[in-house]
Amino acid sequence: MTDLLLLPGDGIGPEVTAQVRRVAERLAGELKVEERLFGGASYDKHGTPLNDETLAEATAAKAVLMGAVGGPKWADAPRQLRPEAGLLNLRAGMEVFANLRPALCFGPLADASTLRREVVEGLDIMIVRELTGGVYFGHPRGIETLADGSKRGIDTQVYTTGEIERVARVAFELARGRRNKVTSAEKSNVMETGLLWREVVTALHAREFPDVTLEHMLADNCAMQLVKNPRQFDVIVTDNLFGDILSDEAAMLTGSLGMLPSAAIGAPGKPGLYEPIHGSAPDIAGQGVANPLAAILSFEMALRWSLGRADLADKLFAAVGRALEAGARTRDLGGTLSTAQMADAVIEAL
Ligand code: NAD
Ligand code: IPM
Ligand code: MN
């Protein structure tokens, strides 16, 4: 059985997952690691971003670690065959409905953020993003031609009670192990799904988690509060689209998009999907300068959440902290280290 299935993908994806492989060999050489084409790379070879064998391997592995997918090369591919569609199909196929995106500001990086040190120092937020529903998957969708020849684009935002409950439950449970506060972000002032989201979260809270502090916040205000006073947050639970946007915003509080890992989890015992939240970064791909820490920290999350090795996860997390403490910086963090040299620094700290 494969312990870790690597899906390097496109752009900087293969560059950062290559470093994960090195770290994994150093830290846990006994892990059985496999690798498959995914995204644009798979489309070029197989005519589809995610073929049946790869999905089957992913659901049979203990954990899957994805690099990044997409890029200008595939801009004209049919929508259902674009690299990003492969990623959505992988998330849906693995049924990983809760996406944990921790925004954590490592002490030595407090000056790397575009925000002032006193705003971000000590920051430790967990964004829980619903990942397999909402406007990303709702029907009807498409672009249709109207009688007058003009066009109409349609996306559908849709959520059921069960979809909201299961992701909110993950958020409340996480909060209990942290600072015991959940902020639920939606647009209940204008959206029906937002109204249902608020009702369901409120009811679940009263029924199962009365000991956790629950706060409701409109998503636009949440975006503003994230840059005004981010340390007011502990766990933020939100839908697929708001979670996508709020987590990129939160990434910059930590210094760089290249720092944020994520874990997508589903039912207990099912494999998790681990991915840096950044994309394929076409602007720097092939230069060997991408920050590999988001990918390395995604492996840290895989050790903790899917591979039953919290001990090794702790070691790796501490090693990343020590490497940063010693001054290791890629270009996005204001330094000059290459992708491989940043991984060297982590391996040395291990
Ligand atoms: P992006 O995240 O790829 O890049 C945004 C900016 O952040 C760029 O300037 C990039 O150079 C920088 N950046 C990102 N990761 C970095 C890293 N590890 N180290 C240093 N700098 C880093 O977002 P984009 O440019 O909007 O999207 C590019 C492509 O990636 C698109 O095709 C998009 O669909 C795709 N994408 C994929 C994923 C994913 O696979 N999970 C996530 C986001 C975007
Ligand atoms: C992310 C990305 C993806 C998303 C894209 C590439 C499908 O932006 O993982 O944050 O929108 O979920
Ligand atoms: Mn995103």
XYZ file of C-alpha atoms and ligand atoms in Angstrom:
407
model
C 0.000 0.000 0.000
C 1.245 3.458 -0.918
C 1.768 5.696 2.108
C 2.180 8.918 0.203
C 1.101 9.534 -3.378
C 2.855 12.577 -4.840
C 1.103 14.503 -7.602
C 3.678 17.148 -8.610
C 1.461 18.769 -11.258
C 2.603 21.834 -13.164
C 4.765 24.965 -12.949
C 6.526 25.132 -9.586
C 4.566 22.046 -8.426
C 7.319 19.567 -9.446
C 9.992 21.903 -8.025
C 8.467 22.019 -4.544
C 7.340 18.366 -4.384
C 10.890 17.266 -5.293
C 11.967 18.920 -2.036
C 9.187 17.153 -0.134
C 10.588 13.872 -1.436
C 14.053 14.759 -0.104
C 12.664 15.751 3.282
C 10.534 12.586 3.435
C 13.560 10.404 2.671
C 15.554 12.103 5.410
C 12.776 12.032 8.005
C 10.802 8.892 7.231
C 12.730 6.742 4.773
C 10.401 3.823 5.506
C 7.434 5.563 3.871
C 6.380 4.077 0.553
C 6.179 7.065 -1.793
C 4.712 6.888 -5.312
C 4.359 9.574 -7.931
C 1.935 10.155 -10.838
C 1.253 12.760 -13.496
C -1.535 15.192 -12.647
C -3.037 18.391 -14.012
C -1.626 19.844 -17.214
C 1.208 17.302 -17.223
C -1.362 14.492 -17.267
C -3.477 16.272 -19.880
C -0.468 16.501 -22.215
C 0.277 12.770 -21.868
C -3.169 11.188 -21.350
C -5.597 13.825 -22.635
C -7.127 14.265 -19.155
C -5.853 16.056 -16.025
C -6.901 13.158 -13.765
C -7.230 9.658 -15.166
C -9.098 6.801 -13.496
C -5.938 4.988 -12.393
C -4.591 8.079 -10.640
C -7.879 8.667 -8.818
C -7.971 4.990 -7.827
C -4.393 5.216 -6.491
C -5.265 8.392 -4.625
C -8.230 6.824 -2.849
C -6.143 3.745 -2.015
C -3.127 5.628 -0.621
C -2.883 6.757 2.997
C -2.225 10.349 1.940
C -1.927 12.344 -1.268
C 0.334 15.360 -1.648
C -0.272 17.644 -4.600
C 2.113 20.372 -5.818
C 0.107 22.788 -7.965
C -1.736 22.663 -11.254
C -2.554 24.959 -14.128
C -0.896 27.610 -16.189
C -1.201 29.634 -19.395
C -0.295 26.603 -21.546
C -3.724 25.076 -20.866
C -5.802 28.256 -21.029
C -7.597 27.030 -24.151
C -8.169 23.429 -23.095
C -11.892 22.533 -22.799
C -13.094 23.520 -19.335
C -13.749 19.980 -18.112
C -10.223 18.989 -19.155
C -8.367 21.929 -17.673
C -5.826 21.208 -14.939
C -8.010 22.983 -12.343
C -10.949 20.707 -13.235
C -8.691 17.748 -12.450
C -8.074 19.179 -8.996
C -11.794 19.704 -8.344
C -12.488 16.135 -9.513
C -9.736 14.831 -7.228
C -11.207 16.679 -4.211
C -14.701 15.435 -5.043
C -13.503 11.889 -5.811
C -11.608 11.689 -2.518
C -14.605 13.258 -0.695
C -12.328 15.586 1.248
C -14.933 18.118 2.327
C -13.002 20.020 5.018
C -9.939 22.009 4.001
C -7.751 23.088 6.904
C -5.641 26.113 5.989
C -3.517 27.241 8.934
C -2.172 30.789 8.736
C 0.671 30.836 11.161
C 3.263 33.559 11.407
C 6.648 32.081 12.317
C 8.396 34.490 14.730
C 11.400 35.173 12.483
C 9.046 36.117 9.629
C 7.082 38.813 11.444
C 8.938 41.425 9.388
C 8.422 39.610 6.064
C 4.701 40.436 5.969
C 3.533 43.554 4.187
C 1.649 44.291 7.419
C 3.319 45.720 10.479
C 5.043 43.352 12.901
C 2.711 44.261 15.788
C -0.296 43.214 13.693
C 0.960 39.767 12.644
C 3.424 38.675 15.335
C 2.210 35.480 17.020
C -0.598 35.001 14.495
C -2.162 31.514 14.565
C -5.427 31.170 12.630
C -7.040 28.029 11.242
C -9.294 28.599 8.243
C -11.656 25.692 7.643
C -12.850 25.926 4.059
C -15.726 23.787 2.767
C -14.133 22.056 -0.233
C -16.528 19.834 -2.165
C -19.665 21.957 -2.487
C -20.938 25.459 -3.091
C -20.511 27.436 -6.280
C -17.527 25.304 -7.345
C -19.811 22.335 -7.941
C -23.395 23.670 -8.140
C -25.699 23.116 -11.110
C -26.940 24.551 -13.403
C -23.745 26.078 -14.705
C -22.439 27.064 -18.096
C -22.477 29.800 -20.712
C -25.565 29.905 -22.937
C -26.454 31.972 -25.973
C -29.625 34.056 -25.735
C -32.135 34.739 -28.495
C -30.542 38.100 -29.300
C -27.150 36.459 -29.740
C -25.721 37.760 -26.468
C -24.593 35.293 -23.817
C -25.388 34.433 -20.219
C -22.961 32.829 -17.764
C -24.427 30.817 -14.889
C -22.931 29.487 -11.668
C -25.019 28.055 -8.862
C -24.211 28.358 -5.178
C -25.885 25.484 -3.368
C -25.496 23.933 0.105
C -27.417 21.317 2.037
C -27.788 21.034 5.820
C -25.538 17.971 5.841
C -22.739 19.661 3.898
C -22.720 22.639 6.260
C -22.981 20.538 9.413
C -20.088 18.214 8.649
C -17.609 20.998 7.911
C -18.779 23.092 10.867
C -18.327 20.062 13.131
C -14.685 19.831 12.039
C -14.236 23.525 12.872
C -15.800 23.227 16.356
C -13.733 20.139 17.161
C -10.533 21.892 16.074
C -11.400 24.941 18.170
C -11.682 22.776 21.293
C -8.000 21.866 20.889
C -7.019 25.495 20.327
C -8.407 28.757 21.744
C -12.001 27.553 21.687
C -13.477 30.126 19.321
C -15.143 29.710 15.926
C -15.987 32.559 13.561
C -18.457 31.519 10.877
C -18.234 33.711 7.776
C -20.998 33.974 5.153
C -23.200 36.541 3.419
C -26.502 35.800 5.146
C -27.524 39.393 4.439
C -27.801 38.721 0.697
C -27.495 34.980 0.018
C -29.964 32.176 0.719
C -27.095 29.735 1.217
C -25.620 32.239 3.677
C -28.846 32.313 5.653
C -29.002 28.512 5.776
C -25.290 28.390 6.690
C -25.899 30.662 9.696
C -28.979 28.694 10.834
C -27.262 25.314 10.591
C -24.072 26.459 12.345
C -26.121 28.084 15.126
C -28.184 24.940 15.674
C -25.156 22.627 15.644
C -23.399 24.881 18.127
C -26.351 24.803 20.549
C -26.755 21.041 20.185
C -23.174 19.756 20.299
C -20.692 22.552 21.079
C -22.167 25.013 23.629
C -18.743 25.192 25.331
C -17.139 26.764 22.230
C -17.502 30.505 21.591
C -19.316 31.058 18.293
C -19.317 34.334 16.405
C -20.999 35.048 13.054
C -19.376 37.524 10.698
C -20.290 38.694 7.206
C -17.559 37.543 4.837
C -16.705 41.011 3.534
C -16.244 42.293 7.065
C -14.162 39.181 7.802
C -11.838 40.115 4.918
C -11.441 43.578 6.414
C -10.955 42.318 9.983
C -8.264 39.898 8.750
C -5.975 42.780 7.850
C -7.118 45.109 10.633
C -6.762 42.797 13.596
C -6.066 39.205 12.498
C -5.242 37.924 15.984
C -8.904 38.236 17.027
C -9.503 34.984 15.083
C -8.956 31.407 16.161
C -10.880 29.117 13.765
C -12.746 30.579 10.778
C -15.261 28.302 9.051
C -16.584 29.347 5.681
C -17.783 28.141 2.294
C -15.714 27.044 -0.682
C -15.445 30.384 -2.500
C -15.045 32.678 0.519
C -12.509 30.197 1.926
C -10.459 30.346 -1.256
C -10.252 34.126 -1.080
C -9.862 34.574 2.683
C -7.034 32.014 2.813
C -4.973 33.790 0.138
C -5.495 36.976 2.115
C -4.445 35.273 5.350
C -1.340 33.903 3.608
C 0.094 37.378 3.229
C -0.200 37.900 6.971
C 2.332 35.098 7.396
C 4.879 36.660 5.075
C 4.248 34.881 1.767
C 1.812 32.746 -0.156
C 4.739 30.313 -0.353
C 4.351 29.569 3.374
C 0.770 28.261 3.594
C 0.088 24.511 3.607
C -3.292 22.825 3.683
C -4.910 19.547 4.602
C -8.163 18.365 3.067
C -9.854 15.683 5.083
C -13.026 13.636 4.784
C -14.529 10.786 6.739
C -12.292 9.240 9.437
C -9.948 6.618 8.027
C -10.135 7.977 4.484
C -6.946 9.417 2.904
C -6.329 13.144 3.167
C -5.277 15.441 0.352
C -2.412 17.787 1.205
C -1.552 20.802 -0.914
C 0.197 24.129 -0.606
C -2.472 26.782 -1.113
C -0.415 28.561 -3.760
C -0.685 27.862 -7.474
C 1.767 26.897 -10.189
C 3.314 30.410 -10.194
C 3.999 30.584 -13.952
C 5.925 33.839 -13.412
C 8.737 32.059 -11.529
C 8.367 28.436 -12.733
C 11.557 26.806 -13.977
C 13.826 29.248 -12.156
C 14.362 27.159 -9.019
C 13.423 30.035 -6.720
C 9.988 28.966 -5.417
C 9.588 28.682 -1.676
C 9.157 24.952 -0.885
C 7.975 25.499 2.710
C 4.232 25.460 1.943
C 4.731 22.042 0.338
C 7.057 20.820 3.117
C 4.564 21.988 5.752
C 1.806 20.206 3.802
C 3.859 17.025 4.266
C 4.050 17.922 7.972
C 0.234 18.013 8.023
C 0.096 14.656 6.189
C 2.339 13.082 8.841
C 0.033 14.440 11.533
C -3.401 13.876 10.022
C -3.085 10.808 7.776
C 0.140 8.953 8.490
C -0.198 8.686 12.266
C 3.245 10.194 12.837
C 2.614 13.282 14.962
C 6.082 12.714 16.446
C 7.752 13.230 13.071
C 5.395 16.118 12.267
C 6.527 17.875 15.470
C 10.170 17.323 14.478
C 9.628 18.692 10.993
C 7.688 21.703 12.222
C 10.456 22.534 14.692
C 13.090 22.116 11.958
C 11.290 24.608 9.702
C 11.181 27.054 12.609
C 14.919 26.580 13.263
C 15.794 27.037 9.566
C 13.886 30.339 9.526
C 15.453 31.317 12.842
C 18.879 30.743 11.273
C 17.957 33.189 8.511
C 16.972 30.851 5.660
C 14.928 32.920 3.165
C 13.821 32.350 -0.387
C 13.207 35.340 -2.646
C 9.545 35.753 -1.680
C 10.711 36.190 1.930
C 13.292 38.778 0.958
C 16.233 36.359 0.714
C 18.366 34.724 -1.960
C 18.105 30.961 -1.297
C 17.024 28.650 -4.098
C 14.218 26.122 -3.686
C 16.715 23.325 -3.031
C 18.807 25.430 -0.641
C 15.732 26.196 1.468
C 15.064 22.455 1.702
C 18.765 21.945 2.541
C 18.311 24.332 5.470
C 15.331 22.307 6.748
C 17.179 19.009 6.289
C 20.196 20.424 8.120
C 17.953 21.556 10.976
C 16.510 18.026 11.124
P -0.188 31.602 -7.810
O -0.437 31.188 -6.421
O 0.360 30.583 -8.732
O 0.804 32.864 -7.799
C 0.490 34.112 -7.192
C 1.808 34.880 -6.893
O 2.454 34.264 -5.761
C 2.811 34.821 -8.033
O 3.499 36.058 -8.114
C 3.772 33.729 -7.622
O 5.070 33.857 -8.142
C 3.754 33.835 -6.109
N 3.990 32.515 -5.479
C 3.100 31.504 -5.408
N 3.647 30.435 -4.808
C 4.914 30.781 -4.499
C 5.993 30.095 -3.853
N 5.890 28.831 -3.408
N 7.158 30.755 -3.698
C 7.304 32.024 -4.133
N 6.302 32.725 -4.723
C 5.136 32.115 -4.908
O -1.568 32.172 -8.372
P -1.979 32.643 -9.850
O -0.814 33.278 -10.530
O -3.220 33.372 -9.688
O -2.308 31.283 -10.604
C -1.413 30.600 -11.479
C -2.006 29.273 -11.913
O -2.077 28.402 -10.785
C -3.451 29.348 -12.447
O -3.545 28.441 -13.519
C -4.310 28.897 -11.278
O -5.526 28.319 -11.672
C -3.404 27.901 -10.639
N -3.631 27.688 -9.202
C -3.521 26.420 -8.763
C -3.649 26.141 -7.415
C -3.517 24.734 -6.959
O -3.033 23.924 -7.720
N -3.903 24.406 -5.748
C -3.865 27.176 -6.508
C -3.961 28.493 -6.994
C -3.835 28.736 -8.348
C -6.793 26.739 -4.359
C -6.899 27.084 -5.834
C -7.974 26.222 -6.482
C -9.324 26.633 -5.892
C -8.067 26.250 -8.016
C -6.757 26.010 -8.684
C -9.080 25.239 -8.498
O -7.091 28.441 -6.018
O -6.614 25.571 -4.015
O -6.862 27.654 -3.530
O -9.915 27.637 -6.330
O -9.776 25.930 -4.997
Mn -6.910 29.618 -4.164
